[in-house]
Every structure is written in C-alpha cells, then in structure tokens.
Coordinates of C-alpha atoms in Angstrom, one line a residue:
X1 CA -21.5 -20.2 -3.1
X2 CA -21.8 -19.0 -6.9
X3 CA -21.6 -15.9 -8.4
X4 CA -25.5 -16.3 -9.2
X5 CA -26.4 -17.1 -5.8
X6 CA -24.8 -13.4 -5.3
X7 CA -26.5 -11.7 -8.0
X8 CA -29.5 -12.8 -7.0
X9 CA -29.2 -11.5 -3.6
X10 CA -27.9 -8.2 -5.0
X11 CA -31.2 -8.1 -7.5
X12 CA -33.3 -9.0 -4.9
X13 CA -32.6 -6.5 -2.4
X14 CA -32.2 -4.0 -4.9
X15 CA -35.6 -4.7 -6.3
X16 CA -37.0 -4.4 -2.4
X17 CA -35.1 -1.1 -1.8
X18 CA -36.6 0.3 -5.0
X19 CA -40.1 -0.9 -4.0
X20 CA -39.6 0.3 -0.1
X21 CA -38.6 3.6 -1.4
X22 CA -41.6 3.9 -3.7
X23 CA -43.8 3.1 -0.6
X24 CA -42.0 5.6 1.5
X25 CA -41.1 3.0 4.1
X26 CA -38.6 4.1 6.4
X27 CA -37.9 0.3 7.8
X28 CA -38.6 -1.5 4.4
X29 CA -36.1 0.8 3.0
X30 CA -32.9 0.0 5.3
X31 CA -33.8 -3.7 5.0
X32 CA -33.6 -3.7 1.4
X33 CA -30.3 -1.7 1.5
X34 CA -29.0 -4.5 4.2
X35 CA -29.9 -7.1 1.7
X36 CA -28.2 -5.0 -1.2
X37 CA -25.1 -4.4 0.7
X38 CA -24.6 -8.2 2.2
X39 CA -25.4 -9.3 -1.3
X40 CA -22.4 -6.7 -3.3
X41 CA -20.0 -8.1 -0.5
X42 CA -20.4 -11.6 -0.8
X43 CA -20.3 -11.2 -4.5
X44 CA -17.1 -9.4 -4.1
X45 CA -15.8 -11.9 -1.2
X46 CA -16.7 -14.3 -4.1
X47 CA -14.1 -12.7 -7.1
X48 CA -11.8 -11.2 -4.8
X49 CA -11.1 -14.7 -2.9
X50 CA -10.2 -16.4 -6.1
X51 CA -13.4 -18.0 -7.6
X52 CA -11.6 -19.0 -11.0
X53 CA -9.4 -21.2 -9.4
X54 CA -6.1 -21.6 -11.6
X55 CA -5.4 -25.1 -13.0
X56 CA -2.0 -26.4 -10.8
X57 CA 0.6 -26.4 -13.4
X58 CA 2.9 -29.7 -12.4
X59 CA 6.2 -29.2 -12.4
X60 CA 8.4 -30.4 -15.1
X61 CA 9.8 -33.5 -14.9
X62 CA 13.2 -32.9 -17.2
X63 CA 14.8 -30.4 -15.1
X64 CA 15.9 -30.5 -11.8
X65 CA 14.3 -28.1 -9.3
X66 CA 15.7 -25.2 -8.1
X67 CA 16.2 -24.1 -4.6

C-alpha cells in the first residue's frame, strides 16, 4: 500500500477523533483514535520496511569477485 493510502487513513481518523471529541462521544472518540493509531503504524510499517526500494547495483564485470 502507498504512503497516501496511509495518510489518508491517518487524516481520516484524525478528523473523526477531532469531531468525536467535539460531540463528547465517549465511543466515537476511541474509534477515531483506533483509526488514527492503525493509520501512524502502517504509515510507519510503510518507511520503516523500506518503501524507496534501492536500485540493485550489478556487479562489475572487470574485476574478479571477492570472497
């Protein structure tokens, strides 16, 4: 998934939790933070498990390998 999919998920339960706390709703108010919290660790499973993937440098083909 991308790191929009995430940020979306991380404005959209922070947007609930603001509203549930304006309407003083005890159970709106954890679901939003549930939603907030499951969308800050996918986005951080998302940077922290490599999403810019490094281009595979090939080895070069004049030297001999070492071992």
């Amino acid at each position: 998934m991308s790191a929009q999919f995430w940020l979306l998920i991380v404005g959209c339960g922070a947007a609930f939790f603001g509203f549930a706390i304006s309407v003083a709703s005890k159970i709106a108010t954890w679901v939003g933070a549930v939603i907030l919290v499951v969308g800050l660790i996918g986005l951080g499973t998302y940077f922290f498990n490599g999403s810019e993937k490094a281009v595979v440098d090939p080895p070069d083909v004049g030297t001999p390998s070492q071992k």
